[in-house]
Amino acid sequence: VIPAQFDYVRAESVDEAVSALTEDAKVLAGGQSLIPLLRLRLAYPELLVDVSRVEEMRGVRDDGDRLVIGAATTHDEVMRDPLIRTHCPAIAEVTSMVADPAVRHRGTFGGSLAHADPAGDLPALALALDATMAVAGPGGRREAPASEFFLDYLQSALAPDEVLVSVSVPKLGDGWGHRYEKFHRTAQAWAVVGAVALVQRGNGTIDGARIGLVNVGSTPVRASEVENALAGGPATEDAVRSAAAAAGVGTSPSSDVNASAAFRTHLAEVLTRRAVLAAAGI
Amino acid sequence: MTVVGEREVGRGRRRKEDARLITGAASWTDNVSLPGMLYLAVLRSPMAHARLAKVDVSAALERPGVVAAFTGADLADDAGGLPCAWPVTADMVGPDHRALAIDEVRHVGESVAVVVATDRYRAADALEAIDVEYEPLPAVLDMEAALADGADLVHADKGTNKSYQWIFDSGEAGTGGDVEQAIADAEVVVTRRFRQQRLIPASMEPRSVVVGRQGEQWTMWSATQIPHILRLMLALTTDTPEHEIRVIAPDVGGGFGGKLQVTPEEVVALAVAKRLGVPVKYTESRSEAMMSAHHGRDQIQDITIAADREGNVKGLKAVLLADMGAYLGLVTPGVPILGAFMFNAIYKFPAYRFDCTGVFTTKPWTDAYRGAGRPEATYAIERIMDELAAELDIDPMDLRRKNWIKHEEFPFTTVAGLEYDSGNYEAATDKAMALFGHDALRAEQAERRDRGDTVQLGIGISTYTEMCGLAPSRILGALSYGAGGWEHASVRMLPSGKVEVVTGSSPHGQGHETAWSQIVADRLGVPFEDVLVVHGDTMTSPKGMDTYGSRSLAVGGMAVLGACDKVVEKARVIAAHMLEAAPDDLEFSGGRFSVRGSPDSAKTIQEVALATFAAHDLPDGVEPSLDSDATFDPENFSFPHGTHLCATEVDTETGEVRIRSYVCVDDVGAVINPVVVEGQVHGGVAQGIAQALFEEAVFDADGNLVTGTFVDYLVPSAADLPSIVSERTETPATTNPLGVKGVGEAGTIASTPAVVNAIVDALRPYGVSDVDMPCSPQRVWEALRTAQGGNQ
């Protein structure tokens, strides 16, 4: 790793971090996305503000009918956290499939959201969960819903002088099943396409569904058409197959060395169907 | 502690070098630090093909910490042309290949200028200040287009993009019939075009070089497979006499052929160190390794096979285009030629023709990569045999049995003119089929087909052989290779009875230190632990031809054996004197010389070593030394073979391929250490699977390397690979005293066609008869869609 020169400051609090941030600074947490950019000299920040030891940004806490996940909590900590496993096991499932163990021990939950890579596993999940981002900036604190957080490729709603402090997610009660279908060519590779489904099972019916799609556009995509087609419908393979046919609606996948846009659209449908069937226990 | 006399050869000892290698105690080139050492950084071309209108390093010189900066023109006189040691034909077109480009760049990643600074960071920063004007020239990327009339040229002064055409024809050579006639007369002819995609060797340790003046020599530490060849080539291509060059290859972290090269960076580092009079270091980044180290494979193979309806093959024709890339590296042109003798594989074909054209493109140059020519050939023949079986509606293994050389027919001279000394394809195949559970898998396959299961099962076969133990010097000479293939060893008995073994075969992960120690322990009757293996330094191991082509054991190991035998014969004379017996009356066993008939009258080899050192009472005319040298130059290649069987599950909806089971039975002859052999097989199979499923160097329309990092160039990890069942049969080679054959490349050569055959087998009912490698989900899905007329 031979990056260009930069300054480094370790923040002890959110306020310290915010006051250190400038237009030419970058927040450093686990570094799993930022360090490669520095290494390839695709980013030339003048200052790195290390938030990995800010106490307020670490760990998972119970917040009534929601959980609050500190943005600097590592993937490995998240996937092993008892609150997560009890109240939102979908997060444990998705997080356990992020890259490889080395990355999961350094990379952070908030870091991968703030990086806003549509090929990341967590942004689609945050979207499907209607997560709320707690953001701190020079003007104080604000909240941003996931639906307004991912603006474009590698572009979140965070201003350069803002930091993502924590992420609030709903506790999904009993009756919700989940499945992440991550389609990737090697175990540590990014998802070619992914579909994360959370399904509320009724008595022979699907009462509700939340579906997020990975890497089918410049941002993570919520498969709203599929969700609407499923909600209140029968929990049958045919119904799911029919609903999943709409997975491509609202997507704008690109072509690259791993997959053409047409193949991605096809995969979105197949993976959505498989994820919903598994989450619904069909 | 070893019990002396217990046989070491054949024991599954843990490798003695591993403790050092896995606990951070190894000595890598990048660990070398010399007083006053400076760091070198290389500016690399972002263009596939351009004229260099301007290269101005003056602004870089103003950057902090920068000591010097050089353009190609600056070093033109010091850093001569890079060598190609294998002119395969008399009229081969070989372009000038400079370590730093002077007027023109011809691939992305080509070296344009260097900066020398006080640390790596400052050197890298200063690269950004170098002012280069690139005037774009047309990229030449497609081999067939490159050969067309009026094509844009990679080397305008050569007037052609063709480097050479090399033909072997059994009719002309007298080793078989006329293949065109065989094809014309045949009842069945199958043709296929196979693509050997371009691969990138990716050893764990990147390339690294340190050069400094030590005493009267320029000493170069380099992460190289070939310290001896490198020394000679530096002497021949730079203005530095051979005796003033010392090359050290310390611990080297993998090579796979990628470090079988004289690199631009080595030549530039030597030139810069000489120019500045201070030591310099260069260690490449992974990104640099991907685009500027040589690549492997990259062929288009047009294969025609002719047979009768019963499946008796009548002839085989292989017409190849081989991508040289922009230049010819050390053995670039010869790599495809190594395949010329292997397309006929284990089979008795009556007629055969091989026709290979080397083509220049504006891509990084290709060169040796694990298997070098033989994986390409094996892939083509094992794939076309499956296609022929499908055409004839014969079981693919039955087709192979019908055509292969039977064990009682060895030695067998093939249609390509090689004499296979030994082999037993029946035994390896029978064992593999039993381990694989072949019949049960076929039953499951039928059941899934009947059911229309989304996930289909396929079975792939590869009954391979390869030529290794490179190589007989006479044959190499006949193939116009620039050197011989012998190997050298010295065995030194120390006064205390310990042993130093000097080998010219320099390892980079193979386990020489362990295997050589086992051979020596048996031959001299000394404990395994008492043997030190010395290698990789032209000062301490001055003679050698280095490590490639699965040659170390079959050639270098035999030199060790020969040197041991000479030590014993010298010791016998001295022991006889000590025991007051005639040398011929002594028996040597378990490290003891004893007088025949009176076993208590004995001297150990350690006692003889001490007495030899003291030299107080040596026989007249006997030197006070047991040390011995030997070289070994084989008369023939060795021919490992085996049967690899692969079962794949193919998801017909997503195109995803999962390897369900993998069984290989390899016959690598006698085995020194089964643990080492198994490790080589596992690694080799992994590398072959990687070609089948994952790896490909992809270039865009402008010649940029799209797969320039491990994000896109997919090297599989353990999580992506099956559990491998690896067993052996042992048919000893008859061409060396231990009966060994070599195992370094076998797994890679065998596995790729086994996997692809399994994929095609799974999809054949859908009308699929080929999938290009790597068989990515996209490609499998497209093959299915195409076969189904676009509806899937």
PDB file of C-alpha atoms in Angstrom, chain A residues 34-162:
ATOM      1  CA  LEU A  34     -11.107   3.557   1.614  1.00  0.00           C
ATOM      2  CA  ILE A  35      -7.672   1.937   1.840  1.00  0.00           C
ATOM      3  CA  PRO A  36      -7.958   0.255  -1.584  1.00  0.00           C
ATOM      4  CA  LEU A  37      -8.912   3.629  -3.074  1.00  0.00           C
ATOM      5  CA  LEU A  38      -5.848   5.178  -1.466  1.00  0.00           C
ATOM      6  CA  ARG A  39      -3.677   2.313  -2.593  1.00  0.00           C
ATOM      7  CA  LEU A  40      -4.801   2.677  -6.191  1.00  0.00           C
ATOM      8  CA  ARG A  41      -4.453   6.464  -5.847  1.00  0.00           C
ATOM      9  CA  LEU A  42      -8.062   6.913  -6.838  1.00  0.00           C
ATOM     10  CA  ALA A  43      -8.548   9.097  -3.742  1.00  0.00           C
ATOM     11  CA  TYR A  44      -6.245  11.834  -2.465  1.00  0.00           C
ATOM     12  CA  PRO A  45      -7.673  12.996   0.862  1.00  0.00           C
ATOM     13  CA  GLU A  46      -5.549  15.464   2.822  1.00  0.00           C
ATOM     14  CA  LEU A  47      -6.774  14.152   6.135  1.00  0.00           C
ATOM     15  CA  LEU A  48      -8.152  10.889   7.463  1.00  0.00           C
ATOM     16  CA  VAL A  49     -10.387  11.180  10.531  1.00  0.00           C
ATOM     17  CA  ASP A  50     -10.340   7.841  12.311  1.00  0.00           C
ATOM     18  CA  VAL A  51     -13.644   7.161  14.065  1.00  0.00           C
ATOM     19  CA  SER A  52     -13.028   3.510  14.796  1.00  0.00           C
ATOM     20  CA  ARG A  53     -12.615   4.122  18.538  1.00  0.00           C
ATOM     21  CA  VAL A  54     -15.450   6.574  19.091  1.00  0.00           C
ATOM     22  CA  GLU A  55     -17.409   4.954  21.894  1.00  0.00           C
ATOM     23  CA  GLU A  56     -20.800   6.297  20.805  1.00  0.00           C
ATOM     24  CA  MET A  57     -20.338   4.706  17.378  1.00  0.00           C
ATOM     25  CA  ARG A  58     -19.661   1.208  18.616  1.00  0.00           C
ATOM     26  CA  GLY A  59     -21.879  -1.694  19.597  1.00  0.00           C
ATOM     27  CA  VAL A  60     -25.572  -2.532  19.378  1.00  0.00           C
ATOM     28  CA  ARG A  61     -28.192  -1.303  21.852  1.00  0.00           C
ATOM     29  CA  ASP A  62     -31.862  -1.935  22.465  1.00  0.00           C
ATOM     30  CA  ASP A  63     -34.095   1.048  21.734  1.00  0.00           C
ATOM     31  CA  GLY A  64     -37.604  -0.218  22.427  1.00  0.00           C
ATOM     32  CA  ASP A  65     -39.095  -1.530  19.220  1.00  0.00           C
ATOM     33  CA  ARG A  66     -35.876  -0.775  17.361  1.00  0.00           C
ATOM     34  CA  LEU A  67     -32.191  -1.626  17.555  1.00  0.00           C
ATOM     35  CA  VAL A  68     -29.458   0.968  17.218  1.00  0.00           C
ATOM     36  CA  ILE A  69     -26.233  -0.198  15.603  1.00  0.00           C
ATOM     37  CA  GLY A  70     -23.166   1.960  16.064  1.00  0.00           C
ATOM     38  CA  ALA A  71     -21.731   2.853  12.687  1.00  0.00           C
ATOM     39  CA  ALA A  72     -18.199   1.761  13.662  1.00  0.00           C
ATOM     40  CA  THR A  73     -19.292  -1.678  14.837  1.00  0.00           C
ATOM     41  CA  THR A  74     -17.467  -4.294  12.816  1.00  0.00           C
ATOM     42  CA  HIS A  75     -19.325  -6.792  10.688  1.00  0.00           C
ATOM     43  CA  ASP A  76     -18.013  -9.587  12.844  1.00  0.00           C
ATOM     44  CA  GLU A  77     -19.349  -7.917  15.991  1.00  0.00           C
ATOM     45  CA  VAL A  78     -22.718  -7.296  14.352  1.00  0.00           C
ATOM     46  CA  MET A  79     -23.167 -10.844  13.135  1.00  0.00           C
ATOM     47  CA  ARG A  80     -22.407 -12.246  16.580  1.00  0.00           C
ATOM     48  CA  ASP A  81     -24.425  -9.716  18.576  1.00  0.00           C
ATOM     49  CA  PRO A  82     -27.193 -11.339  20.685  1.00  0.00           C
ATOM     50  CA  LEU A  83     -29.647  -8.472  20.136  1.00  0.00           C
ATOM     51  CA  ILE A  84     -29.159  -8.705  16.389  1.00  0.00           C
ATOM     52  CA  ARG A  85     -29.528 -12.463  16.396  1.00  0.00           C
ATOM     53  CA  THR A  86     -32.699 -12.263  18.475  1.00  0.00           C
ATOM     54  CA  HIS A  87     -34.500  -9.313  16.949  1.00  0.00           C
ATOM     55  CA  CYS A  88     -33.123  -8.977  13.449  1.00  0.00           C
ATOM     56  CA  PRO A  89     -31.392 -12.166  12.385  1.00  0.00           C
ATOM     57  CA  ALA A  90     -31.564 -11.065   8.751  1.00  0.00           C
ATOM     58  CA  ILE A  91     -28.789  -8.607   9.571  1.00  0.00           C
ATOM     59  CA  ALA A  92     -26.666 -11.419  10.981  1.00  0.00           C
ATOM     60  CA  GLU A  93     -27.252 -13.488   7.857  1.00  0.00           C
ATOM     61  CA  VAL A  94     -26.356 -10.739   5.422  1.00  0.00           C
ATOM     62  CA  THR A  95     -23.400  -9.516   7.447  1.00  0.00           C
ATOM     63  CA  SER A  96     -21.958 -13.002   7.695  1.00  0.00           C
ATOM     64  CA  MET A  97     -21.759 -13.032   3.899  1.00  0.00           C
ATOM     65  CA  VAL A  98     -19.795  -9.803   3.555  1.00  0.00           C
ATOM     66  CA  ALA A  99     -16.459 -10.592   1.876  1.00  0.00           C
ATOM     67  CA  ASP A 100     -14.242 -12.800   4.041  1.00  0.00           C
ATOM     68  CA  PRO A 101     -13.364 -13.106   7.742  1.00  0.00           C
ATOM     69  CA  ALA A 102     -10.456 -10.675   7.539  1.00  0.00           C
ATOM     70  CA  VAL A 103     -12.651  -7.985   6.016  1.00  0.00           C
ATOM     71  CA  ARG A 104     -15.458  -8.673   8.475  1.00  0.00           C
ATOM     72  CA  HIS A 105     -13.110  -8.164  11.395  1.00  0.00           C
ATOM     73  CA  ARG A 106     -12.090  -4.690  10.237  1.00  0.00           C
ATOM     74  CA  GLY A 107     -14.914  -3.453   8.040  1.00  0.00           C
ATOM     75  CA  THR A 108     -17.793  -1.678   9.757  1.00  0.00           C
ATOM     76  CA  PHE A 109     -21.553  -1.667   9.415  1.00  0.00           C
ATOM     77  CA  GLY A 110     -21.756   2.090   8.974  1.00  0.00           C
ATOM     78  CA  GLY A 111     -18.730   2.208   6.719  1.00  0.00           C
ATOM     79  CA  SER A 112     -20.271  -0.005   4.115  1.00  0.00           C
ATOM     80  CA  LEU A 113     -23.481   2.063   4.181  1.00  0.00           C
ATOM     81  CA  ALA A 114     -21.657   5.384   3.961  1.00  0.00           C
ATOM     82  CA  HIS A 115     -19.578   4.048   1.067  1.00  0.00           C
ATOM     83  CA  ALA A 116     -22.909   3.557  -0.773  1.00  0.00           C
ATOM     84  CA  ASP A 117     -21.647   0.920  -3.155  1.00  0.00           C
ATOM     85  CA  PRO A 118     -24.722  -0.600  -4.829  1.00  0.00           C
ATOM     86  CA  ALA A 119     -22.791  -3.886  -5.007  1.00  0.00           C
ATOM     87  CA  GLY A 120     -22.406  -3.878  -1.221  1.00  0.00           C
ATOM     88  CA  ASP A 121     -24.515  -6.321   0.733  1.00  0.00           C
ATOM     89  CA  LEU A 122     -25.688  -3.968   3.444  1.00  0.00           C
ATOM     90  CA  PRO A 123     -27.188  -0.990   1.579  1.00  0.00           C
ATOM     91  CA  ALA A 124     -29.931  -3.168   0.039  1.00  0.00           C
ATOM     92  CA  LEU A 125     -30.639  -4.637   3.444  1.00  0.00           C
ATOM     93  CA  ALA A 126     -30.849  -1.187   5.055  1.00  0.00           C
ATOM     94  CA  LEU A 127     -33.271  -0.165   2.333  1.00  0.00           C
ATOM     95  CA  ALA A 128     -35.424  -3.252   2.816  1.00  0.00           C
ATOM     96  CA  LEU A 129     -35.482  -2.686   6.581  1.00  0.00           C
ATOM     97  CA  ASP A 130     -36.393   1.008   6.276  1.00  0.00           C
ATOM     98  CA  ALA A 131     -33.386   1.745   8.430  1.00  0.00           C
ATOM     99  CA  THR A 132     -32.854   5.261   9.737  1.00  0.00           C
ATOM    100  CA  MET A 133     -29.399   6.818   9.656  1.00  0.00           C
ATOM    101  CA  ALA A 134     -28.328   9.069  12.521  1.00  0.00           C
ATOM    102  CA  VAL A 135     -25.988  11.709  11.098  1.00  0.00           C
ATOM    103  CA  ALA A 136     -23.861  14.316  12.878  1.00  0.00           C
ATOM    104  CA  GLY A 137     -22.559  17.460  11.213  1.00  0.00           C
ATOM    105  CA  PRO A 138     -21.472  20.990  12.039  1.00  0.00           C
ATOM    106  CA  GLY A 139     -25.127  22.004  12.334  1.00  0.00           C
ATOM    107  CA  GLY A 140     -25.940  19.260  14.828  1.00  0.00           C
ATOM    108  CA  ARG A 141     -27.648  15.914  14.448  1.00  0.00           C
ATOM    109  CA  ARG A 142     -30.178  14.807  11.848  1.00  0.00           C
ATOM    110  CA  GLU A 143     -31.855  11.627  10.748  1.00  0.00           C
ATOM    111  CA  ALA A 144     -32.018  10.313   7.212  1.00  0.00           C
ATOM    112  CA  PRO A 145     -34.251   7.433   6.138  1.00  0.00           C
ATOM    113  CA  ALA A 146     -32.542   4.764   4.057  1.00  0.00           C
ATOM    114  CA  SER A 147     -34.887   5.570   1.172  1.00  0.00           C
ATOM    115  CA  GLU A 148     -33.264   9.025   0.957  1.00  0.00           C
ATOM    116  CA  PHE A 149     -29.717   8.027   1.874  1.00  0.00           C
ATOM    117  CA  PHE A 150     -28.360   6.318  -1.233  1.00  0.00           C
ATOM    118  CA  LEU A 151     -28.205   8.984  -3.917  1.00  0.00           C
ATOM    119  CA  ASP A 152     -26.003   7.533  -6.621  1.00  0.00           C
ATOM    120  CA  TYR A 153     -23.037   5.263  -7.259  1.00  0.00           C
ATOM    121  CA  LEU A 154     -20.717   5.625  -4.243  1.00  0.00           C
ATOM    122  CA  GLN A 155     -22.674   8.694  -3.209  1.00  0.00           C
ATOM    123  CA  SER A 156     -24.665   8.904   0.001  1.00  0.00           C
ATOM    124  CA  ALA A 157     -26.609  11.790   1.508  1.00  0.00           C
ATOM    125  CA  LEU A 158     -23.695  12.495   3.834  1.00  0.00           C
ATOM    126  CA  ALA A 159     -22.012  15.865   3.312  1.00  0.00           C
ATOM    127  CA  PRO A 160     -18.186  15.818   3.369  1.00  0.00           C
ATOM    128  CA  ASP A 161     -18.229  17.265   6.910  1.00  0.00           C
ATOM    129  CA  GLU A 162     -20.837  14.849   8.232  1.00  0.00           C
TER     130      GLU A 162
END
